[in-house]
Each structure stands twice: as C-alpha cells, then as structure tokens.
PDB file of C-alpha atoms in Angstrom:
ATOM      1  CA  MET A 140       0.000   0.000   0.000  1.00  0.00           C
ATOM      2  CA  ALA A 141       1.350   3.384  -0.993  1.00  0.00           C
ATOM      3  CA  LYS A 142       1.651   6.186   1.498  1.00  0.00           C
ATOM      4  CA  VAL A 143      -1.544   8.157   1.864  1.00  0.00           C
ATOM      5  CA  SER A 144       0.342  11.395   1.282  1.00  0.00           C
ATOM      6  CA  LEU A 145       1.458  10.234  -2.169  1.00  0.00           C
ATOM      7  CA  ILE A 146      -2.073   9.247  -3.133  1.00  0.00           C
ATOM      8  CA  GLN A 147      -3.374  12.610  -1.910  1.00  0.00           C
ATOM      9  CA  ARG A 148      -0.672  14.400  -3.913  1.00  0.00           C
ATOM     10  CA  GLU A 149      -1.864  12.666  -7.072  1.00  0.00           C
ATOM     11  CA  LEU A 150      -5.474  13.648  -6.339  1.00  0.00           C
ATOM     12  CA  LYS A 151      -4.373  17.256  -5.891  1.00  0.00           C
ATOM     13  CA  ARG A 152      -2.544  17.120  -9.228  1.00  0.00           C
ATOM     14  CA  GLU A 153      -5.640  15.741 -10.961  1.00  0.00           C
ATOM     15  CA  GLN A 154      -7.802  18.520  -9.540  1.00  0.00           C
ATOM     16  CA  LEU A 155      -5.339  21.252 -10.520  1.00  0.00           C
ATOM     17  CA  ALA A 156      -4.954  19.834 -14.020  1.00  0.00           C
ATOM     18  CA  ALA A 157      -8.740  19.772 -14.413  1.00  0.00           C
ATOM     19  CA  LYS A 158      -9.023  23.330 -13.101  1.00  0.00           C
ATOM     20  CA  TYR A 159      -6.428  24.758 -15.509  1.00  0.00           C
ATOM     21  CA  SER A 160      -7.062  22.437 -18.470  1.00  0.00           C
ATOM     22  CA  LYS A 161      -8.956  25.010 -20.542  1.00  0.00           C
ATOM     23  CA  LYS A 162      -6.301  27.710 -20.145  1.00  0.00           C
ATOM     24  CA  TYR A 163      -3.500  25.169 -20.654  1.00  0.00           C
ATOM     25  CA  ASN A 164      -5.015  23.934 -23.928  1.00  0.00           C
ATOM     26  CA  GLU A 165      -5.595  27.465 -25.206  1.00  0.00           C
ATOM     27  CA  LEU A 166      -2.008  28.502 -24.499  1.00  0.00           C
ATOM     28  CA  LYS A 167      -0.616  25.325 -26.072  1.00  0.00           C
ATOM     29  CA  ALA A 168      -2.709  25.981 -29.185  1.00  0.00           C
ATOM     30  CA  VAL A 169      -1.263  29.488 -29.489  1.00  0.00           C
ATOM     31  CA  ILE A 170       2.281  28.222 -28.958  1.00  0.00           C
ATOM     32  CA  ASN A 171       1.936  25.505 -31.596  1.00  0.00           C
ATOM     33  CA  ASP A 172       0.204  27.753 -34.161  1.00  0.00           C
ATOM     34  CA  ALA A 173       2.801  28.623 -36.785  1.00  0.00           C
ATOM     35  CA  LYS A 174       0.574  31.372 -38.209  1.00  0.00           C
ATOM     36  CA  ARG A 175       0.945  33.487 -35.065  1.00  0.00           C
ATOM     37  CA  THR A 176       3.727  36.006 -34.670  1.00  0.00           C
ATOM     38  CA  GLU A 177       6.775  35.190 -32.599  1.00  0.00           C
ATOM     39  CA  GLU A 178       5.788  37.830 -30.032  1.00  0.00           C
ATOM     40  CA  GLU A 179       2.368  36.238 -29.483  1.00  0.00           C
ATOM     41  CA  ARG A 180       3.865  32.792 -29.154  1.00  0.00           C
ATOM     42  CA  TYR A 181       6.511  34.038 -26.728  1.00  0.00           C
ATOM     43  CA  ALA A 182       3.875  35.774 -24.609  1.00  0.00           C
ATOM     44  CA  ALA A 183       1.868  32.538 -24.519  1.00  0.00           C
ATOM     45  CA  ARG A 184       4.965  30.648 -23.352  1.00  0.00           C
ATOM     46  CA  LEU A 185       5.445  33.131 -20.522  1.00  0.00           C
ATOM     47  CA  GLU A 186       1.786  32.781 -19.504  1.00  0.00           C
ATOM     48  CA  LEU A 187       2.121  29.001 -19.562  1.00  0.00           C
ATOM     49  CA  GLN A 188       5.109  29.213 -17.235  1.00  0.00           C
ATOM     50  CA  LYS A 189       3.032  31.202 -14.744  1.00  0.00           C
ATOM     51  CA  LEU A 190       0.626  28.306 -14.256  1.00  0.00           C
ATOM     52  CA  PRO A 191       1.222  26.138 -11.188  1.00  0.00           C
ATOM     53  CA  ARG A 192       3.637  23.291 -11.817  1.00  0.00           C
ATOM     54  CA  ASN A 193       1.134  20.625 -10.818  1.00  0.00           C
ATOM     55  CA  ALA A 194      -1.390  21.986 -13.337  1.00  0.00           C
ATOM     56  CA  TYR A 195       0.486  20.233 -16.141  1.00  0.00           C
ATOM     57  CA  PRO A 196      -1.129  16.920 -17.084  1.00  0.00           C
ATOM     58  CA  THR A 197       2.298  15.384 -17.737  1.00  0.00           C
ATOM     59  CA  ARG A 198       3.083  15.462 -14.008  1.00  0.00           C
ATOM     60  CA  GLN A 199       0.334  12.979 -13.218  1.00  0.00           C
ATOM     61  CA  ARG A 200       1.302   9.410 -12.453  1.00  0.00           C
ATOM     62  CA  ASN A 201      -0.839   6.343 -13.138  1.00  0.00           C
ATOM     63  CA  ARG A 202      -1.480   4.524  -9.872  1.00  0.00           C
ATOM     64  CA  CYS A 203      -3.309   1.350  -8.890  1.00  0.00           C
ATOM     65  CA  GLU A 204      -6.838   2.112  -7.706  1.00  0.00           C
ATOM     66  CA  LEU A 205      -6.627  -0.456  -4.913  1.00  0.00           C
ATOM     67  CA  THR A 206      -3.090  -0.173  -3.592  1.00  0.00           C
ATOM     68  CA  GLY A 207      -1.736   3.099  -5.005  1.00  0.00           C
ATOM     69  CA  ARG A 208       1.269   1.333  -6.526  1.00  0.00           C
ATOM     70  CA  PRO A 209       2.876   3.646  -9.141  1.00  0.00           C
ATOM     71  CA  ARG A 210       4.640   1.026 -11.247  1.00  0.00           C
ATOM     72  CA  GLY A 211       3.329  -1.908 -13.205  1.00  0.00           C
ATOM     73  CA  THR A 212      -0.094  -0.331 -13.655  1.00  0.00           C
ATOM     74  CA  PHE A 213      -2.252  -1.381 -16.601  1.00  0.00           C
ATOM     75  CA  ARG A 214      -4.239   1.510 -18.084  1.00  0.00           C
ATOM     76  CA  LYS A 215      -7.031  -0.746 -19.294  1.00  0.00           C
ATOM     77  CA  PHE A 216      -7.873  -1.869 -15.764  1.00  0.00           C
ATOM     78  CA  GLY A 217      -6.377   0.889 -13.625  1.00  0.00           C
ATOM     79  CA  LEU A 218      -4.799  -1.772 -11.439  1.00  0.00           C
ATOM     80  CA  ALA A 219      -1.299  -2.979 -10.669  1.00  0.00           C
ATOM     81  CA  ARG A 220      -0.136  -6.234 -12.224  1.00  0.00           C
ATOM     82  CA  SER A 221      -0.294  -8.148  -8.938  1.00  0.00           C
ATOM     83  CA  LYS A 222      -3.897  -7.088  -8.283  1.00  0.00           C
ATOM     84  CA  ILE A 223      -4.910  -7.975 -11.839  1.00  0.00           C
ATOM     85  CA  ARG A 224      -3.462 -11.428 -11.274  1.00  0.00           C
ATOM     86  CA  ASP A 225      -5.296 -11.896  -7.966  1.00  0.00           C
ATOM     87  CA  LEU A 226      -8.637 -10.677  -9.304  1.00  0.00           C
ATOM     88  CA  ALA A 227      -8.296 -12.663 -12.534  1.00  0.00           C
ATOM     89  CA  PHE A 228      -7.692 -15.893 -10.620  1.00  0.00           C
ATOM     90  CA  LYS A 229     -10.793 -15.204  -8.523  1.00  0.00           C
ATOM     91  CA  GLY A 230     -12.793 -14.531 -11.688  1.00  0.00           C
ATOM     92  CA  ASP A 231     -13.656 -10.949 -10.722  1.00  0.00           C
ATOM     93  CA  ILE A 232     -12.453  -9.460 -14.024  1.00  0.00           C
ATOM     94  CA  PRO A 233     -14.813 -10.462 -16.839  1.00  0.00           C
ATOM     95  CA  GLY A 234     -13.200 -11.837 -19.964  1.00  0.00           C
ATOM     96  CA  VAL A 235      -9.804 -12.443 -18.372  1.00  0.00           C
ATOM     97  CA  ILE A 236      -8.728 -16.055 -18.057  1.00  0.00           C
ATOM     98  CA  LYS A 237      -5.505 -17.813 -17.174  1.00  0.00           C
ATOM     99  CA  ALA A 238      -3.389 -18.568 -20.214  1.00  0.00           C
ATOM    100  CA  SER A 239      -2.234 -22.117 -20.785  1.00  0.00           C
ATOM    101  CA  TRP A 240      -0.346 -23.539 -23.728  1.00  0.00           C
TER     102      TRP A 240
END
C-alpha cells in the first residue's frame, strides 16, 4: 500500500490539471500555431510558465486504484499487475482467463 500522502498528492494534481485544463489547452494551441507572430507565441509561453507546476497533465502518475502502486499499472484496468493477477484468478475481471499452452 502506498503512502496516503502520495495518493493525496496525485489527487491534488488531478484537480489542478482539471481546473487549468482550458487555459493550458488554449495557451498550447497558441504556442503551436505557426501562423501566429513570434511575439504572441513568446507571450503565450510566458503565460504558460506562470501556471502552477502541478497543473500540467504530464506530471500525473498512473497509480493502482486499490493499492496506489505507481509502477506496473495497466491503463485498461487501472490496477497494478499483482492485483490484476489476484482478481483474474478469482474470476472478478470479466473476460480475463488464465493462459495455458
């Protein structure tokens, strides 16, 4: 089980990213628009730098929903590999069966 503080930090990052997502996307669109002048693009870069660091979606980390484990997490299930294995053996994940060959 991950520390509660780390899980709470990730929740805070998700909330900040959701709060600033509209402004972040607008600024990124201006920066990537080649038709804009260099001054406009530079001003947009400066505005983007003024956003809080945790407002960037790239700072978020995928974590297991059950344990909070940061590594070995499958996006499809939102679970760590060990929990997928346990739940699959119990039959709690529909469509997932043990492979045998």
